[in-house]
């Protein structure tokens, strides 16, 4: 039986693996010799943004009615 | 107005007790009370007066034409926040709502043996509140006209101080918060609703589009759509959200700072500032304080709270009991 993980667990797994994946991508680009080293800051920026958005998506979407209750 | 209710009020000029003729027992100042609303308001500064005139023109949020007690309860029960607030307040609590507007939340909370006082700057709004209280048969809610800068309320008299959607419309929200705290008894709860700096971004974008099109197009406002059949309430929402003369926005960290300055212990926020978790009770302390997680939660509020203006609630209790 496949155990279903909670949302926070899934996000922690993404969080934990994201840095390794980003580092591998940066290392590969650095070693490739294809003259694309200039892309490294962009890769880091985009990966961190992706991580941020993934975590922010973990916030429960409530029906509103906090301000417009009545 | 009964004596137990009058005992919760005070002279806005000196803080003295008020007699049955609405005269201050200490300084002798007299106040008028007509149409069931004591006027304990001293003149405010120009910015506060501008806000008062703004709401006098269009009381907010107003009532649908056929509103009755069932309507009020149905509207409140669809809101998880309103249910949690009602469940958390003891049946015999003394509650004050600062900036009650047209009084819906005060009327909703005025059940069992609670004494609820709704205070507002704008008489036009309070008249609608008093009229609704009579129509709904609610006698546990009382309304007063007062200015938060010099409130006609006895300091330290209330078990729960509820103030939502108000401080961000005052000239100095931090200073106003200090006034709000004074009203709670030591150990009393403070429930504060404010525009969040992140969650408000979607509305600010909609507002920018509205301004660029001269108000002709306001994209994707679900509250406006919901009120399509109620022109007066639709217009009140449009004015409040898109044309308000005074508006501030705040982060959770900033408000936590206000709490620390004023001897208020942080309890929790609504929605929760913890990722993927939602505590059970509104007055139940929630772990947290990891700054990074709170920032992420606030970014997430753009999606959950953004559609209705980005107001979040922060709860604390006054230290001292």
mmCIF file of C-alpha atoms in Angstrom:
data_model
loop_
_atom_site.group_PDB
_atom_site.id
_atom_site.type_symbol
_atom_site.label_atom_id
_atom_site.label_comp_id
_atom_site.label_asym_id
_atom_site.label_seq_id
_atom_site.Cartn_x
_atom_site.Cartn_y
_atom_site.Cartn_z
ATOM 1 C CA UNK A 1 0.000 0.000 0.000
ATOM 2 C CA UNK A 2 1.333 3.416 -0.917
ATOM 3 C CA UNK A 3 1.291 5.762 2.051
ATOM 4 C CA UNK A 4 -0.120 9.183 1.268
ATOM 5 C CA UNK A 5 2.058 11.885 2.738
ATOM 6 C CA UNK A 6 0.672 15.035 4.289
ATOM 7 C CA UNK A 7 1.030 18.299 2.425
ATOM 8 C CA UNK A 8 3.669 19.646 4.779
ATOM 9 C CA UNK A 9 5.695 16.433 4.392
ATOM 10 C CA UNK A 10 5.524 16.683 0.617
ATOM 11 C CA UNK A 11 6.655 20.271 0.777
ATOM 12 C CA UNK A 12 9.529 19.472 3.084
ATOM 13 C CA UNK A 13 10.676 16.811 0.602
ATOM 14 C CA UNK A 14 10.575 19.379 -2.204
ATOM 15 C CA UNK A 15 12.353 21.862 0.030
ATOM 16 C CA UNK A 16 15.037 19.334 0.935
ATOM 17 C CA UNK A 17 15.681 18.220 -2.626
ATOM 18 C CA UNK A 18 15.506 21.635 -4.245
ATOM 19 C CA UNK A 19 18.930 22.793 -3.143
ATOM 20 C CA UNK A 20 20.621 19.607 -4.389
ATOM 21 C CA UNK A 21 18.886 19.839 -7.759
ATOM 22 C CA UNK A 22 19.781 23.503 -8.116
ATOM 23 C CA UNK A 23 23.409 22.789 -7.195
ATOM 24 C CA UNK A 24 23.591 19.974 -9.799
ATOM 25 C CA UNK A 25 22.194 22.243 -12.476
ATOM 26 C CA UNK A 26 24.655 24.992 -11.621
ATOM 27 C CA UNK A 27 27.566 22.533 -11.530
ATOM 28 C CA UNK A 28 26.575 21.060 -14.897
ATOM 29 C CA UNK A 29 26.312 24.489 -16.494
ATOM 30 C CA UNK A 30 29.682 25.493 -15.054
ATOM 31 C CA UNK A 31 31.430 22.387 -16.414
ATOM 32 C CA UNK A 32 29.710 22.159 -19.792
ATOM 33 C CA UNK A 33 32.099 24.535 -21.535
ATOM 34 C CA UNK A 34 29.267 25.762 -23.700
ATOM 35 C CA UNK A 35 29.831 29.395 -22.765
ATOM 36 C CA UNK A 36 26.608 29.635 -20.781
ATOM 37 C CA UNK A 37 28.100 30.392 -17.407
ATOM 38 C CA UNK A 38 26.384 33.747 -17.500
ATOM 39 C CA UNK A 39 23.110 31.876 -17.001
ATOM 40 C CA UNK A 40 24.074 30.641 -13.531
ATOM 41 C CA UNK A 41 22.711 33.648 -11.554
ATOM 42 C CA UNK A 42 19.499 33.384 -13.569
ATOM 43 C CA UNK A 43 19.205 29.652 -12.804
ATOM 44 C CA UNK A 44 19.676 30.260 -9.079
ATOM 45 C CA UNK A 45 17.153 33.100 -9.083
ATOM 46 C CA UNK A 46 14.512 31.080 -10.935
ATOM 47 C CA UNK A 47 14.994 27.972 -8.771
ATOM 48 C CA UNK A 48 14.661 29.974 -5.550
ATOM 49 C CA UNK A 49 11.540 31.671 -6.857
ATOM 50 C CA UNK A 50 10.038 28.306 -7.754
ATOM 51 C CA UNK A 51 10.754 27.076 -4.250
ATOM 52 C CA UNK A 52 9.155 30.138 -2.707
ATOM 53 C CA UNK A 53 6.004 29.759 -4.785
ATOM 54 C CA UNK A 54 5.748 26.039 -3.981
ATOM 55 C CA UNK A 55 5.883 26.733 -0.269
ATOM 56 C CA UNK A 56 3.511 29.679 -0.441
ATOM 57 C CA UNK A 57 1.007 27.452 -2.232
ATOM 58 C CA UNK A 58 0.828 25.404 0.974
ATOM 59 C CA UNK A 59 -1.315 28.046 2.622
ATOM 60 C CA UNK A 60 -4.856 26.812 2.919
ATOM 61 C CA UNK A 61 -7.227 28.523 0.541
ATOM 62 C CA UNK A 62 -10.179 29.489 2.688
ATOM 63 C CA UNK A 63 -13.504 30.750 1.617
ATOM 64 C CA UNK A 64 -12.972 34.458 2.234
ATOM 65 C CA UNK A 65 -15.505 36.179 4.512
ATOM 66 C CA UNK A 66 -12.971 37.599 6.922
ATOM 67 C CA UNK A 67 -13.705 41.174 5.885
ATOM 68 C CA UNK A 68 -16.827 40.932 3.770
ATOM 69 C CA UNK A 69 -18.735 38.752 6.238
ATOM 70 C CA UNK A 70 -21.908 40.803 6.072
ATOM 71 C CA UNK B 1 -29.345 52.478 28.821
ATOM 72 C CA UNK B 2 -28.921 50.217 31.902
ATOM 73 C CA UNK B 3 -26.426 50.955 34.664
ATOM 74 C CA UNK B 4 -24.184 47.931 33.901
ATOM 75 C CA UNK B 5 -23.833 49.234 30.360
ATOM 76 C CA UNK B 6 -23.316 52.836 31.417
ATOM 77 C CA UNK B 7 -20.568 51.653 33.786
ATOM 78 C CA UNK B 8 -18.583 50.536 30.726
ATOM 79 C CA UNK B 9 -18.656 54.053 29.287
ATOM 80 C CA UNK B 10 -16.654 57.084 30.336
ATOM 81 C CA UNK B 11 -16.329 60.782 29.705
ATOM 82 C CA UNK B 12 -14.167 61.179 26.568
ATOM 83 C CA UNK B 13 -12.700 64.404 27.943
ATOM 84 C CA UNK B 14 -11.475 63.224 31.369
ATOM 85 C CA UNK B 15 -12.331 59.518 31.669
ATOM 86 C CA UNK B 16 -14.766 60.123 34.535
ATOM 87 C CA UNK B 17 -17.933 58.112 35.169
ATOM 88 C CA UNK B 18 -21.150 59.245 33.472
ATOM 89 C CA UNK B 19 -24.402 59.926 35.304
ATOM 90 C CA UNK B 20 -27.889 58.964 34.147
ATOM 91 C CA UNK B 21 -28.261 62.385 32.496
ATOM 92 C CA UNK B 22 -25.045 61.753 30.467
ATOM 93 C CA UNK B 23 -23.157 64.299 32.529
ATOM 94 C CA UNK B 24 -19.619 63.528 33.697
ATOM 95 C CA UNK B 25 -19.419 63.041 37.465
ATOM 96 C CA UNK B 26 -15.834 64.303 37.478
ATOM 97 C CA UNK B 27 -15.516 67.250 35.073
ATOM 98 C CA UNK B 28 -19.209 68.085 34.621
ATOM 99 C CA UNK B 29 -19.151 67.909 30.813
ATOM 100 C CA UNK B 30 -22.544 67.047 29.346
ATOM 101 C CA UNK B 31 -23.275 64.824 26.359
ATOM 102 C CA UNK B 32 -26.353 64.374 24.192
ATOM 103 C CA UNK B 33 -28.089 61.051 23.680
ATOM 104 C CA UNK B 34 -30.735 60.962 20.999
ATOM 105 C CA UNK B 35 -32.285 58.133 18.971
ATOM 106 C CA UNK B 36 -30.736 55.606 21.379
ATOM 107 C CA UNK B 37 -27.150 56.668 20.676
ATOM 108 C CA UNK B 38 -25.073 58.607 23.231
ATOM 109 C CA UNK B 39 -22.778 61.036 21.470
ATOM 110 C CA UNK B 40 -19.470 60.700 23.323
ATOM 111 C CA UNK B 41 -17.414 62.032 20.467
ATOM 112 C CA UNK B 42 -14.969 64.892 20.693
ATOM 113 C CA UNK B 43 -13.943 66.582 17.457
ATOM 114 C CA UNK B 44 -11.059 64.817 15.740
ATOM 115 C CA UNK B 45 -8.241 66.056 13.525
ATOM 116 C CA UNK B 46 -8.827 66.917 9.863
ATOM 117 C CA UNK B 47 -7.922 63.435 8.584
ATOM 118 C CA UNK B 48 -10.253 61.719 11.053
ATOM 119 C CA UNK B 49 -13.049 64.122 10.124
ATOM 120 C CA UNK B 50 -12.470 63.297 6.439
ATOM 121 C CA UNK B 51 -12.967 59.596 7.233
ATOM 122 C CA UNK B 52 -16.112 60.381 9.237
ATOM 123 C CA UNK B 53 -17.572 62.372 6.358
ATOM 124 C CA UNK B 54 -16.643 59.571 3.970
ATOM 125 C CA UNK B 55 -18.719 57.029 5.929
ATOM 126 C CA UNK B 56 -21.519 59.507 6.605
ATOM 127 C CA UNK B 57 -22.044 59.718 2.844
ATOM 128 C CA UNK B 58 -22.233 55.937 2.452
ATOM 129 C CA UNK B 59 -22.496 53.916 5.701
ATOM 130 C CA UNK B 60 -20.529 50.691 5.479
ATOM 131 C CA UNK B 61 -21.306 47.836 4.977
ATOM 132 C CA UNK B 62 -25.057 48.555 5.140
ATOM 133 C CA UNK B 63 -28.016 46.149 5.081
ATOM 134 C CA UNK B 64 -29.984 44.583 2.238
ATOM 135 C CA UNK B 65 -33.548 45.879 2.104
ATOM 136 C CA UNK B 66 -35.119 42.643 3.392
ATOM 137 C CA UNK B 67 -32.495 41.819 6.054
ATOM 138 C CA UNK B 68 -33.727 40.025 9.144
ATOM 139 C CA UNK B 69 -32.196 38.059 12.015
ATOM 140 C CA UNK B 70 -31.997 34.896 9.885
ATOM 141 C CA UNK B 71 -30.079 36.798 7.222
ATOM 142 C CA UNK B 72 -27.615 38.078 9.821
ATOM 143 C CA UNK B 73 -26.989 34.630 11.292
ATOM 144 C CA UNK B 74 -26.756 32.942 7.897
ATOM 145 C CA UNK B 75 -24.177 35.485 6.710
ATOM 146 C CA UNK B 76 -22.138 35.058 9.880
ATOM 147 C CA UNK B 77 -22.298 31.261 9.940
ATOM 148 C CA UNK B 78 -20.877 30.990 6.421
ATOM 149 C CA UNK B 79 -17.715 32.682 7.714
ATOM 150 C CA UNK B 80 -15.365 30.324 9.571
ATOM 151 C CA UNK B 81 -13.805 33.328 11.258
ATOM 152 C CA UNK B 82 -17.138 34.634 12.606
ATOM 153 C CA UNK B 83 -18.028 31.181 13.928
ATOM 154 C CA UNK B 84 -14.659 30.856 15.655
ATOM 155 C CA UNK B 85 -14.996 34.312 17.191
ATOM 156 C CA UNK B 86 -18.484 33.579 18.507
ATOM 157 C CA UNK B 87 -17.388 30.194 19.891
ATOM 158 C CA UNK B 88 -14.360 31.706 21.635
ATOM 159 C CA UNK B 89 -16.151 34.512 23.492
ATOM 160 C CA UNK B 90 -17.620 33.466 26.866
ATOM 161 C CA UNK B 91 -21.377 33.737 27.296
ATOM 162 C CA UNK B 92 -21.102 36.466 29.963
ATOM 163 C CA UNK B 93 -18.313 38.525 28.395
ATOM 164 C CA UNK B 94 -18.238 42.286 28.091
ATOM 165 C CA UNK B 95 -17.349 42.964 24.483
ATOM 166 C CA UNK B 96 -16.579 46.178 22.658
ATOM 167 C CA UNK B 97 -16.409 46.489 18.907
ATOM 168 C CA UNK B 98 -14.334 49.497 17.910
ATOM 169 C CA UNK B 99 -15.434 50.816 14.533
ATOM 170 C CA UNK B 100 -18.614 48.753 14.362
ATOM 171 C CA UNK B 101 -19.893 50.571 11.275
ATOM 172 C CA UNK B 102 -23.487 49.504 10.696
ATOM 173 C CA UNK B 103 -23.227 47.072 13.606
ATOM 174 C CA UNK B 104 -23.621 43.596 12.112
ATOM 175 C CA UNK B 105 -20.856 41.898 14.102
ATOM 176 C CA UNK B 106 -22.005 43.519 17.359
ATOM 177 C CA UNK B 107 -25.538 42.295 16.730
ATOM 178 C CA UNK B 108 -24.319 38.812 15.848
ATOM 179 C CA UNK B 109 -22.216 38.531 19.011
ATOM 180 C CA UNK B 110 -24.926 39.951 21.314
ATOM 181 C CA UNK B 111 -26.391 36.685 22.553
ATOM 182 C CA UNK B 112 -26.579 34.836 25.871
ATOM 183 C CA UNK B 113 -25.572 37.169 28.720
ATOM 184 C CA UNK B 114 -22.975 39.100 26.790
ATOM 185 C CA UNK B 115 -22.955 42.868 26.913
ATOM 186 C CA UNK B 116 -21.793 44.164 23.545
ATOM 187 C CA UNK B 117 -20.995 47.792 22.854
ATOM 188 C CA UNK B 118 -20.558 48.903 19.275
ATOM 189 C CA UNK B 119 -18.589 52.135 18.990
ATOM 190 C CA UNK B 120 -18.191 54.129 15.825
ATOM 191 C CA UNK B 121 -17.218 57.556 14.587
ATOM 192 C CA UNK B 122 -20.162 57.894 12.222
ATOM 193 C CA UNK B 123 -23.669 58.540 13.460
ATOM 194 C CA UNK B 124 -25.242 57.660 10.117
ATOM 195 C CA UNK B 125 -23.855 54.106 10.428
ATOM 196 C CA UNK B 126 -24.953 53.789 14.056
ATOM 197 C CA UNK B 127 -28.510 54.810 13.202
ATOM 198 C CA UNK B 128 -28.698 51.832 10.834
ATOM 199 C CA UNK B 129 -27.286 49.600 13.597
ATOM 200 C CA UNK B 130 -29.866 50.743 16.160
ATOM 201 C CA UNK B 131 -32.667 50.384 13.642
ATOM 202 C CA UNK B 132 -31.517 46.823 12.811
ATOM 203 C CA UNK B 133 -31.225 45.909 16.520
ATOM 204 C CA UNK B 134 -34.869 46.938 16.984
ATOM 205 C CA UNK B 135 -36.004 45.086 13.877
ATOM 206 C CA UNK B 136 -34.089 41.897 14.790
ATOM 207 C CA UNK B 137 -35.256 42.022 18.443
ATOM 208 C CA UNK B 138 -31.708 42.127 19.848
ATOM 209 C CA UNK B 139 -31.351 43.937 23.163
ATOM 210 C CA UNK B 140 -27.830 42.912 24.211
ATOM 211 C CA UNK B 141 -26.082 45.300 21.819
ATOM 212 C CA UNK B 142 -25.652 49.014 22.555
ATOM 213 C CA UNK B 143 -24.179 51.638 20.300
ATOM 214 C CA UNK B 144 -22.229 54.804 21.016
ATOM 215 C CA UNK B 145 -20.766 57.518 18.842
ATOM 216 C CA UNK B 146 -17.139 58.115 19.751
ATOM 217 C CA UNK B 147 -13.664 58.793 18.425
ATOM 218 C CA UNK B 148 -10.939 56.223 19.056
ATOM 219 C CA UNK B 149 -8.411 58.966 19.793
ATOM 220 C CA UNK B 150 -10.524 60.034 22.833
ATOM 221 C CA UNK B 151 -12.867 57.085 23.422
ATOM 222 C CA UNK B 152 -15.955 57.398 25.574
ATOM 223 C CA UNK B 153 -15.238 53.938 26.986
ATOM 224 C CA UNK B 154 -13.887 52.948 30.402
ATOM 225 C CA UNK B 155 -10.270 51.740 30.223
ATOM 226 C CA UNK B 156 -9.711 48.138 31.318
ATOM 227 C CA UNK B 157 -13.432 47.360 31.308
ATOM 228 C CA UNK B 158 -13.718 44.777 28.530
ATOM 229 C CA UNK B 159 -13.049 41.053 28.292
ATOM 230 C CA UNK B 160 -12.841 41.195 24.522
ATOM 231 C CA UNK B 161 -11.922 44.130 22.301
ATOM 232 C CA UNK B 162 -12.747 43.502 18.657
ATOM 233 C CA UNK B 163 -11.441 46.036 16.162
ATOM 234 C CA UNK B 164 -11.482 45.002 12.538
ATOM 235 C CA UNK B 165 -11.017 47.121 9.457
ATOM 236 C CA UNK B 166 -10.477 50.295 11.464
ATOM 237 C CA UNK B 167 -6.892 51.050 12.485
ATOM 238 C CA UNK B 168 -5.620 51.039 8.904
ATOM 239 C CA UNK B 169 -7.986 53.964 8.275
ATOM 240 C CA UNK B 170 -6.666 56.060 11.178
ATOM 241 C CA UNK B 171 -3.899 58.647 10.706
ATOM 242 C CA UNK B 172 -1.501 56.772 13.024
ATOM 243 C CA UNK B 173 -2.439 53.066 13.340
ATOM 244 C CA UNK B 174 0.335 52.321 15.835
ATOM 245 C CA UNK B 175 -0.873 55.052 18.186
ATOM 246 C CA UNK B 176 -4.492 53.990 17.696
ATOM 247 C CA UNK B 177 -3.557 50.436 18.630
ATOM 248 C CA UNK B 178 -2.188 51.677 21.962
ATOM 249 C CA UNK B 179 -5.637 53.214 22.632
ATOM 250 C CA UNK B 180 -7.385 49.964 21.741
ATOM 251 C CA UNK B 181 -5.213 47.973 24.165
ATOM 252 C CA UNK B 182 -6.152 50.280 27.058
ATOM 253 C CA UNK B 183 -9.783 49.205 26.772
ATOM 254 C CA UNK B 184 -9.092 45.525 27.517
ATOM 255 C CA UNK B 185 -8.878 44.336 31.097
ATOM 256 C CA UNK B 186 -5.619 42.629 32.112
ATOM 257 C CA UNK B 187 -5.890 39.178 30.568
ATOM 258 C CA UNK B 188 -8.555 40.393 28.147
ATOM 259 C CA UNK B 189 -8.454 39.410 24.493
ATOM 260 C CA UNK B 190 -7.727 41.747 21.604
ATOM 261 C CA UNK B 191 -8.887 40.753 18.125
ATOM 262 C CA UNK B 192 -7.485 43.020 15.473
ATOM 263 C CA UNK B 193 -8.272 43.024 11.743
ATOM 264 C CA UNK B 194 -5.907 44.912 9.447
ATOM 265 C CA UNK B 195 -5.022 45.152 5.791
ATOM 266 C CA UNK B 196 -2.001 42.950 5.187
ATOM 267 C CA UNK B 197 0.772 44.464 3.101
ATOM 268 C CA UNK B 198 1.042 41.325 0.950
ATOM 269 C CA UNK B 199 -2.575 40.220 0.826
ATOM 270 C CA UNK B 200 -3.637 43.702 -0.246
ATOM 271 C CA UNK B 201 -1.509 43.592 -3.416
ATOM 272 C CA UNK B 202 -4.217 42.022 -5.639
ATOM 273 C CA UNK B 203 -6.680 44.738 -4.653
ATOM 274 C CA UNK B 204 -4.104 47.454 -5.293
ATOM 275 C CA UNK B 205 -3.573 46.040 -8.766
ATOM 276 C CA UNK B 206 -7.333 46.053 -9.367
ATOM 277 C CA UNK B 207 -7.448 49.608 -8.053
ATOM 278 C CA UNK B 208 -4.689 50.662 -10.458
ATOM 279 C CA UNK B 209 -6.702 49.246 -13.368
ATOM 280 C CA UNK B 210 -9.828 50.996 -12.078
ATOM 281 C CA UNK B 211 -7.993 54.328 -11.957
ATOM 282 C CA UNK B 212 -6.509 53.878 -15.406
ATOM 283 C CA UNK B 213 -9.973 53.258 -16.823
ATOM 284 C CA UNK B 214 -11.575 56.081 -14.873
ATOM 285 C CA UNK B 215 -13.461 53.622 -12.672
ATOM 286 C CA UNK B 216 -15.121 52.044 -15.681
ATOM 287 C CA UNK B 217 -13.528 48.597 -15.209
ATOM 288 C CA UNK B 218 -12.702 46.892 -11.914
ATOM 289 C CA UNK B 219 -11.475 43.415 -12.850
ATOM 290 C CA UNK B 220 -12.207 40.339 -10.758
ATOM 291 C CA UNK B 221 -13.617 41.703 -7.516
ATOM 292 C CA UNK B 222 -15.804 38.857 -6.184
ATOM 293 C CA UNK B 223 -17.494 41.022 -3.538
ATOM 294 C CA UNK B 224 -18.680 43.502 -6.168
ATOM 295 C CA UNK B 225 -19.995 40.596 -8.236
ATOM 296 C CA UNK B 226 -21.739 39.131 -5.177
ATOM 297 C CA UNK B 227 -23.521 42.436 -4.604
ATOM 298 C CA UNK B 228 -24.577 43.014 -8.179
ATOM 299 C CA UNK B 229 -28.248 42.975 -7.166
ATOM 300 C CA UNK B 230 -27.727 45.369 -4.218
ATOM 301 C CA UNK B 231 -26.597 48.711 -5.693
ATOM 302 C CA UNK B 232 -26.255 50.571 -2.382
ATOM 303 C CA UNK B 233 -24.108 47.889 -0.705
ATOM 304 C CA UNK B 234 -22.152 47.390 -3.912
ATOM 305 C CA UNK B 235 -21.389 51.096 -4.018
ATOM 306 C CA UNK B 236 -20.437 51.118 -0.311
ATOM 307 C CA UNK B 237 -17.887 48.331 -0.965
ATOM 308 C CA UNK B 238 -16.538 50.081 -4.070
ATOM 309 C CA UNK B 239 -16.031 53.326 -2.157
ATOM 310 C CA UNK B 240 -14.499 51.610 0.877
ATOM 311 C CA UNK B 241 -12.016 49.590 -1.164
ATOM 312 C CA UNK B 242 -11.217 51.842 -4.125
ATOM 313 C CA UNK B 243 -11.756 55.436 -2.988
ATOM 314 C CA UNK B 244 -10.922 55.578 0.717
ATOM 315 C CA UNK B 245 -9.129 58.802 1.763
ATOM 316 C CA UNK B 246 -6.937 57.085 4.389
ATOM 317 C CA UNK B 247 -5.362 53.658 4.049
ATOM 318 C CA UNK B 248 -2.374 51.864 5.591
ATOM 319 C CA UNK B 249 -1.120 48.291 5.218
ATOM 320 C CA UNK B 250 0.821 46.215 7.718
ATOM 321 C CA UNK B 251 2.903 43.087 7.966
ATOM 322 C CA UNK B 252 2.580 40.506 10.708
ATOM 323 C CA UNK B 253 6.062 41.350 11.998
ATOM 324 C CA UNK B 254 5.082 45.012 12.328
ATOM 325 C CA UNK B 255 1.945 44.212 14.324
ATOM 326 C CA UNK B 256 3.883 41.780 16.515
ATOM 327 C CA UNK B 257 6.077 44.798 17.311
ATOM 328 C CA UNK B 258 3.015 46.806 18.368
ATOM 329 C CA UNK B 259 1.968 43.912 20.607
ATOM 330 C CA UNK B 260 5.367 43.839 22.309
ATOM 331 C CA UNK B 261 5.355 47.615 22.831
ATOM 332 C CA UNK B 262 1.931 47.561 24.489
ATOM 333 C CA UNK B 263 2.188 44.501 26.753
ATOM 334 C CA UNK B 264 0.096 42.224 24.553
ATOM 335 C CA UNK B 265 1.024 38.569 24.148
ATOM 336 C CA UNK B 266 0.666 37.167 20.648
ATOM 337 C CA UNK B 267 -1.824 34.298 20.359
ATOM 338 C CA UNK B 268 -2.335 33.598 16.659
ATOM 339 C CA UNK B 269 -3.504 34.959 13.340
ATOM 340 C CA UNK B 270 -6.465 34.114 11.165
ATOM 341 C CA UNK B 271 -5.788 32.598 8.702
ATOM 342 C CA UNK B 272 -2.963 30.787 10.425
ATOM 343 C CA UNK B 273 0.550 32.050 9.825
ATOM 344 C CA UNK B 274 1.706 28.431 9.986
ATOM 345 C CA UNK B 275 1.951 26.667 6.659
ATOM 346 C CA UNK B 276 -0.663 23.996 6.003
ATOM 347 C CA UNK B 277 -2.088 24.180 9.502
ATOM 348 C CA UNK B 278 -5.110 25.804 11.060
ATOM 349 C CA UNK B 279 -5.546 25.854 14.831
ATOM 350 C CA UNK B 280 -8.797 24.914 16.505
ATOM 351 C CA UNK B 281 -9.798 27.910 18.588
ATOM 352 C CA UNK B 282 -9.423 31.590 17.876
ATOM 353 C CA UNK B 283 -8.111 32.209 21.401
ATOM 354 C CA UNK B 284 -5.920 29.079 21.485
ATOM 355 C CA UNK B 285 -2.217 29.962 21.359
ATOM 356 C CA UNK B 286 -0.484 28.842 18.221
ATOM 357 C CA UNK B 287 3.175 27.950 18.005
ATOM 358 C CA UNK B 288 5.232 29.825 15.508
ATOM 359 C CA UNK B 289 7.428 32.797 15.236
ATOM 360 C CA UNK B 290 9.634 31.427 12.473
ATOM 361 C CA UNK B 291 9.928 34.649 10.493
ATOM 362 C CA UNK B 292 10.530 32.930 7.137
ATOM 363 C CA UNK B 293 7.396 30.788 7.478
ATOM 364 C CA UNK B 294 5.324 33.844 8.394
ATOM 365 C CA UNK B 295 6.527 35.679 5.305
ATOM 366 C CA UNK B 296 5.628 32.706 3.121
ATOM 367 C CA UNK B 297 2.193 32.494 4.734
ATOM 368 C CA UNK B 298 1.602 36.177 4.028
ATOM 369 C CA UNK B 299 2.591 35.716 0.387
ATOM 370 C CA UNK B 300 0.054 32.870 0.280
ATOM 371 C CA UNK B 301 -2.622 35.190 1.674
ATOM 372 C CA UNK B 302 -2.536 37.078 -1.610
ATOM 373 C CA UNK B 303 -4.416 34.104 -3.004
ATOM 374 C CA UNK B 304 -6.706 33.337 -0.067
ATOM 375 C CA UNK B 305 -7.437 36.831 1.286
ATOM 376 C CA UNK B 306 -6.624 38.947 -1.765
ATOM 377 C CA UNK B 307 -10.035 38.563 -3.414
ATOM 378 C CA UNK B 308 -11.834 40.307 -0.533
ATOM 379 C CA UNK B 309 -9.342 43.061 0.192
ATOM 380 C CA UNK B 310 -6.517 41.353 2.081
ATOM 381 C CA UNK B 311 -7.666 41.793 5.661
ATOM 382 C CA UNK B 312 -6.056 39.432 8.196
ATOM 383 C CA UNK B 313 -6.803 38.995 11.873
ATOM 384 C CA UNK B 314 -4.276 38.909 14.687
ATOM 385 C CA UNK B 315 -5.225 37.895 18.201
ATOM 386 C CA UNK B 316 -3.446 38.648 21.460
ATOM 387 C CA UNK B 317 -4.179 39.012 25.120
ATOM 388 C CA UNK B 318 -3.258 41.848 27.403
ATOM 389 C CA UNK B 319 -0.658 40.732 29.889
ATOM 390 C CA UNK B 320 -1.376 41.334 33.532
ATOM 391 C CA UNK B 321 -3.839 38.692 34.747
#
